[in-house]
Backbone as numpy.savetxt, mean C-alpha at the origin, in Angstrom:
# Nx Ny Nz CAx CAy CAz Cx Cy Cz
9.22 3.69 14.17 8.43 2.58 13.67 9.34 1.36 13.60
8.86 0.30 14.14 9.66 -0.93 14.21 9.49 -1.77 12.94
8.37 -2.48 12.82 8.15 -3.37 11.67 7.64 -2.58 10.48
8.03 -3.02 9.31 7.59 -2.34 8.10 6.10 -2.58 7.88
5.36 -1.53 7.55 3.91 -1.70 7.30 3.60 -2.66 6.15
4.56 -2.90 5.25 4.28 -3.73 4.07 4.22 -5.23 4.39
4.38 -5.58 5.66 4.25 -6.98 6.10 5.34 -7.89 5.54
6.50 -7.33 5.25 7.61 -8.12 4.73 8.28 -8.95 5.82
8.06 -8.56 7.08 8.74 -9.21 8.19 10.04 -8.50 8.56
10.40 -7.49 7.79 11.62 -6.71 8.05 11.28 -5.45 8.84
12.28 -4.85 9.41 12.12 -3.58 10.07 11.94 -2.50 9.00
11.16 -1.47 9.31 10.87 -0.40 8.36 12.16 0.20 7.80
13.14 0.45 8.67 14.40 1.07 8.21 15.18 0.17 7.26
14.95 -1.14 7.31 15.65 -2.09 6.44 14.83 -2.49 5.23
13.64 -1.93 5.10 12.75 -2.35 4.02 12.34 -1.15 3.15
11.29 -0.48 3.52 10.71 0.55 2.67 11.18 1.97 2.95
11.77 2.22 4.09 12.13 3.61 4.46 13.04 4.26 3.44
14.08 3.56 2.98 15.00 4.15 2.00 14.36 4.36 0.65
13.38 3.55 0.31 12.68 3.73 -0.95 11.78 4.96 -0.87
11.09 5.11 0.25 10.20 6.25 0.43 11.00 7.55 0.48
12.15 7.53 1.11 12.99 8.73 1.17 13.78 8.96 -0.12
13.72 8.01 -1.04 14.36 8.03 -2.35 15.88 7.91 -2.26
16.37 7.40 -1.13 17.81 7.13 -1.00 18.19 5.89 -1.79
17.24 4.95 -1.92 17.48 3.68 -2.60 16.22 3.34 -3.40
16.10 3.82 -4.64 14.88 3.60 -5.41 14.53 2.12 -5.58
13.26 1.85 -5.71 12.78 0.49 -5.92 13.39 -0.10 -7.18
13.85 -1.35 -7.08 14.48 -2.03 -8.21 13.49 -2.87 -9.00
12.29 -3.09 -8.45 11.27 -3.90 -9.12 9.89 -3.29 -8.85
8.90 -3.66 -9.66 7.55 -3.21 -9.37 7.07 -3.66 -7.97
7.46 -4.87 -7.57 7.06 -5.35 -6.24 7.63 -4.46 -5.14
8.89 -4.09 -5.24 9.47 -3.20 -4.23 8.74 -1.86 -4.20
8.40 -1.33 -5.37 7.68 -0.06 -5.40 6.28 -0.21 -4.82
5.62 -1.32 -5.12 4.28 -1.54 -4.57 4.33 -1.57 -3.05
5.27 -2.31 -2.50 5.42 -2.38 -1.04 5.73 -1.00 -0.46
6.59 -0.25 -1.12 6.94 1.09 -0.64 5.73 2.02 -0.71
4.94 1.91 -1.75 3.73 2.76 -1.84 2.73 2.40 -0.75
2.55 1.11 -0.48 1.67 0.70 0.61 2.18 1.30 1.93
3.47 1.16 2.18 4.05 1.70 3.41 3.91 3.22 3.46
4.06 3.87 2.33 3.90 5.33 2.28 2.47 5.73 2.63
1.49 4.96 2.18 0.11 5.23 2.60 -0.01 5.06 4.11
0.61 4.01 4.64 0.51 3.74 6.08 1.16 4.84 6.92
2.27 5.39 6.45 2.95 6.45 7.21 2.56 7.84 6.70
1.66 7.87 5.74 1.10 9.11 5.21 2.14 10.02 4.57
3.03 9.43 3.77 4.04 10.19 3.04 3.48 10.53 1.66
2.73 11.61 1.62 2.02 12.01 0.40 3.00 12.38 -0.71
4.11 13.03 -0.36 5.09 13.42 -1.38 5.59 12.21 -2.17
5.91 11.11 -1.47 6.39 9.92 -2.17 5.29 9.32 -3.03
4.07 9.30 -2.53 2.97 8.72 -3.30 2.74 9.49 -4.60
2.80 10.80 -4.53 2.65 11.61 -5.74 3.84 11.37 -6.67
5.06 11.43 -6.13 6.25 11.23 -6.95 6.25 9.88 -7.64
5.86 8.82 -6.93 5.99 7.46 -7.45 4.87 7.06 -8.40
3.93 7.95 -8.64 2.87 7.70 -9.61 3.26 8.37 -10.92
3.15 7.65 -12.01 3.52 8.18 -13.32 2.82 9.53 -13.54
3.59 10.53 -13.88 3.05 11.89 -14.00 1.98 12.01 -15.09
1.97 11.10 -16.04 0.94 11.13 -17.09 -0.45 10.85 -16.52
-0.51 10.27 -15.32 -1.81 9.91 -14.74 -2.24 10.86 -13.62
-1.47 11.92 -13.39 -1.82 12.86 -12.32 -3.07 13.65 -12.66
-4.01 13.66 -11.74 -5.18 14.52 -11.88 -4.81 15.90 -11.34
-5.67 16.84 -11.54 -5.43 18.20 -11.05 -5.29 18.25 -9.53
-6.02 17.37 -8.84 -6.05 17.36 -7.37 -5.40 16.13 -6.78
-4.41 15.56 -7.45 -3.84 14.29 -7.02 -3.35 14.32 -5.57
-2.63 15.36 -5.20 -2.08 15.44 -3.85 -3.20 15.42 -2.80
-4.25 16.18 -3.03 -5.35 16.24 -2.07 -6.12 14.92 -2.03
-6.33 14.31 -3.18 -7.04 13.03 -3.24 -6.29 11.95 -2.45
-4.98 11.88 -2.65 -4.18 10.89 -1.93 -4.18 11.19 -0.44
-3.99 12.45 -0.08 -3.96 12.84 1.34 -5.28 12.54 2.02
-6.39 12.84 1.36 -7.70 12.58 1.95 -7.88 11.10 2.27
-7.52 10.24 1.31 -7.67 8.81 1.53 -6.72 8.32 2.62
-5.44 8.67 2.52 -4.45 8.21 3.49 -4.79 8.65 4.90
-5.29 9.86 5.05 -5.61 10.38 6.38 -6.92 9.85 6.95
-7.76 9.28 6.10 -9.06 8.79 6.56 -9.04 7.34 7.02
-7.95 6.63 6.75 -7.91 5.20 7.04 -6.62 4.84 7.78
-6.63 3.62 8.35 -5.43 3.05 8.96 -5.15 1.74 8.24
-4.04 1.69 7.52 -3.68 0.47 6.80 -3.16 -0.56 7.78
-3.66 -1.81 7.64 -3.33 -2.81 8.65 -2.69 -4.08 8.11
-2.81 -4.34 6.82 -2.25 -5.60 6.33 -2.14 -5.57 4.80
-1.03 -6.14 4.31 -0.81 -6.26 2.87 -0.54 -7.71 2.54
-1.18 -8.20 1.50 -0.93 -9.55 0.98 -0.60 -9.44 -0.50
0.54 -9.99 -0.89 0.93 -10.02 -2.30 0.46 -11.36 -2.87
-0.31 -11.32 -3.95 -0.80 -12.55 -4.57 0.14 -13.03 -5.68
0.55 -12.12 -6.54 1.55 -12.46 -7.56 2.14 -11.18 -8.13
3.27 -11.35 -8.79 3.93 -10.21 -9.42 4.79 -10.73 -10.56
5.03 -9.86 -11.54 5.86 -10.26 -12.67 6.35 -9.03 -13.43
7.46 -9.22 -14.12 7.97 -8.24 -15.06 7.61 -8.76 -16.44
6.88 -7.99 -17.20 6.60 -8.41 -18.57 7.85 -8.24 -19.43
8.58 -7.19 -19.15 9.84 -6.91 -19.83 10.58 -5.89 -18.97
11.56 -5.24 -19.52 12.35 -4.30 -18.72 11.65 -2.98 -18.45
10.49 -2.75 -19.06 9.82 -1.47 -18.89 8.43 -1.57 -18.28
7.91 -2.77 -18.09 6.56 -2.92 -17.55 6.52 -4.05 -16.53
5.63 -3.92 -15.56 5.45 -4.97 -14.58 4.06 -4.89 -13.97
3.68 -5.96 -13.28 2.37 -6.05 -12.65 2.52 -6.61 -11.24
1.67 -6.14 -10.35 1.60 -6.70 -9.00 0.13 -6.83 -8.65
-0.27 -8.02 -8.22 -1.63 -8.25 -7.75 -1.56 -8.40 -6.23
-2.36 -7.61 -5.52 -2.28 -7.59 -4.06 -3.64 -7.32 -3.43
-3.70 -7.56 -2.13 -4.84 -7.15 -1.31 -4.31 -6.29 -0.18
-5.00 -5.20 0.09 -4.67 -4.32 1.21 -5.90 -4.25 2.11
-5.66 -4.33 3.39 -6.72 -4.23 4.38 -6.52 -2.94 5.16
-7.61 -2.22 5.38 -7.50 -0.98 6.15 -8.76 -0.79 6.99
-8.57 -0.07 8.10 -9.67 0.19 9.03 -10.16 1.63 8.83
-11.47 1.77 8.91 -12.09 3.09 8.82 -13.46 3.01 9.48
-13.71 3.92 10.39 -15.01 3.99 11.08 -15.43 2.67 11.70
-14.48 1.97 12.33 -14.79 0.74 13.03 -15.05 -0.47 12.14
-14.73 -0.35 10.86 -14.91 -1.45 9.93 -13.59 -1.74 9.22
-13.47 -2.97 8.73 -12.30 -3.36 7.95 -12.71 -3.42 6.48
-11.93 -2.76 5.68 -12.17 -2.73 4.24 -11.06 -3.50 3.54
-11.41 -4.08 2.43 -10.50 -4.93 1.65 -10.42 -4.36 0.24
-9.22 -4.05 -0.19 -8.97 -3.53 -1.52 -8.12 -4.56 -2.24
-8.56 -5.01 -3.39 -7.76 -5.91 -4.21 -7.45 -5.17 -5.51
-6.19 -5.22 -5.90 -5.81 -4.48 -7.10 -4.80 -5.24 -7.93
-4.95 -5.14 -9.23 -3.94 -5.60 -10.18 -3.29 -4.32 -10.70
-2.11 -4.01 -10.17 -1.42 -2.75 -10.48 -0.47 -2.91 -11.66
-0.38 -1.86 -12.44 0.55 -1.82 -13.56 1.62 -0.78 -13.25
2.86 -1.12 -13.55 4.00 -0.26 -13.30 4.79 -0.08 -14.58
5.46 1.05 -14.68 6.27 1.36 -15.85 7.64 1.84 -15.38
8.66 1.45 -16.13 10.04 1.85 -15.82 10.44 2.93 -16.81
10.81 4.10 -16.28 11.26 5.18 -17.15 12.25 6.06 -16.38
13.18 6.61 -17.11 14.20 7.48 -16.52 14.90 6.82 -15.34
15.10 5.49 -15.43 15.85 4.77 -14.42 15.10 4.41 -13.16
13.77 4.61 -13.13 12.98 4.30 -11.94 11.64 3.69 -12.32
11.07 2.92 -11.38 9.74 2.36 -11.53 8.71 3.37 -11.04
7.55 3.41 -11.73 6.44 4.27 -11.34 5.13 3.49 -11.43
4.20 3.81 -10.53 2.85 3.25 -10.57 2.13 3.89 -11.74
1.53 3.08 -12.59 0.83 3.59 -13.77 -0.69 3.57 -13.56
-1.23 2.42 -13.21 -2.68 2.31 -13.02 -2.99 0.98 -12.34
-4.27 0.82 -12.01 -4.68 -0.43 -11.39 -6.16 -0.70 -11.56
-6.49 -1.97 -11.68 -7.88 -2.41 -11.66 -8.18 -2.79 -10.22
-9.09 -2.05 -9.59 -9.30 -2.16 -8.15 -10.72 -2.57 -7.81
-10.84 -3.47 -6.83 -12.13 -3.84 -6.25 -12.09 -3.52 -4.76
-13.16 -2.93 -4.25 -13.27 -2.59 -2.84 -14.41 -3.39 -2.22
-14.23 -3.79 -0.98 -15.32 -4.43 -0.24 -15.13 -4.14 1.25
-16.20 -4.31 1.99 -16.15 -4.17 3.45 -16.34 -5.56 4.03
-15.44 -5.96 4.92 -15.53 -7.27 5.54 -16.53 -7.24 6.67
-17.29 -8.31 6.80 -18.21 -8.45 7.93 -17.50 -9.29 8.98
-17.08 -8.62 10.04 -16.31 -9.29 11.09 -17.05 -9.14 12.41
-17.31 -10.25 13.05 -17.92 -10.24 14.38 -16.92 -9.65 15.36
-17.40 -8.89 16.31 -16.52 -8.24 17.29 -15.63 -9.23 18.02
-16.08 -10.47 18.20 -15.30 -11.47 18.93 -14.40 -12.33 18.03
-14.44 -12.10 16.73 -13.55 -12.83 15.83 -12.13 -12.27 15.93
-11.18 -13.07 15.51 -9.79 -12.62 15.48 -9.65 -11.53 14.42
-8.94 -10.48 14.76 -8.76 -9.34 13.85 -7.94 -9.77 12.63
-8.34 -9.35 11.44 -7.60 -9.74 10.24 -6.23 -9.09 10.11
-5.88 -8.17 10.99 -4.58 -7.50 10.88 -3.43 -8.43 11.25
-3.74 -9.56 11.89 -2.69 -10.51 12.26 -2.18 -10.36 13.67
-2.79 -9.50 14.47 -2.33 -9.26 15.84 -2.63 -10.43 16.78
-3.63 -11.25 16.42 -4.05 -12.34 17.29 -5.11 -11.90 18.29
-5.41 -10.61 18.34 -6.42 -10.08 19.27 -7.80 -10.20 18.65
-8.82 -10.11 19.52 -10.18 -10.05 19.02 -10.37 -8.71 18.32
-11.21 -8.72 17.29 -11.46 -7.52 16.51 -11.88 -6.35 17.39
-12.76 -6.60 18.36 -13.27 -5.51 19.21 -12.17 -4.87 20.05
-11.08 -5.59 20.32 -9.98 -5.07 21.12 -8.82 -4.55 20.27
-9.02 -4.60 18.95 -7.93 -4.24 18.05 -8.38 -3.15 17.09
-8.50 -3.48 15.83 -8.77 -2.48 14.79 -10.18 -1.89 14.83
-11.13 -2.53 15.49 -12.47 -1.96 15.60 -12.46 -0.66 16.39
-11.45 -0.49 17.23 -11.37 0.71 18.06 -10.52 1.80 17.43
-10.03 1.60 16.23 -9.12 2.58 15.63 -9.80 3.37 14.55
């Protein structure tokens, strides 16, 4: 993989790969958010489960994450804002775009993160989902510059 899925403009190996492999843990909630987005894109379920605060794990967390990650193709991430409230809490507001069944879906979330045992973890998020109405001849929202019908509509 060349470019990082998190849309940082960096190569994957220089951006999120070390965070996902846990060689270099995220130093901020923003870094963890980007790494989690990239983990969804590369379908690294182990990292997604690990990086979510264990207090919020459902009985079927691994299967729920895998089902979602395997059903979609993540295509674009936009960070709207982020902040550290203090040394133990942070927030990231973002939009993620993903393709599924020939449509583009838009997820907007205000995520909450917590710092414990020397690492950041995803705690929860207020999420809104929508489906974008894109004409086949419009430019694809993934940023490729191609028409939608020649890009993500076929994935």
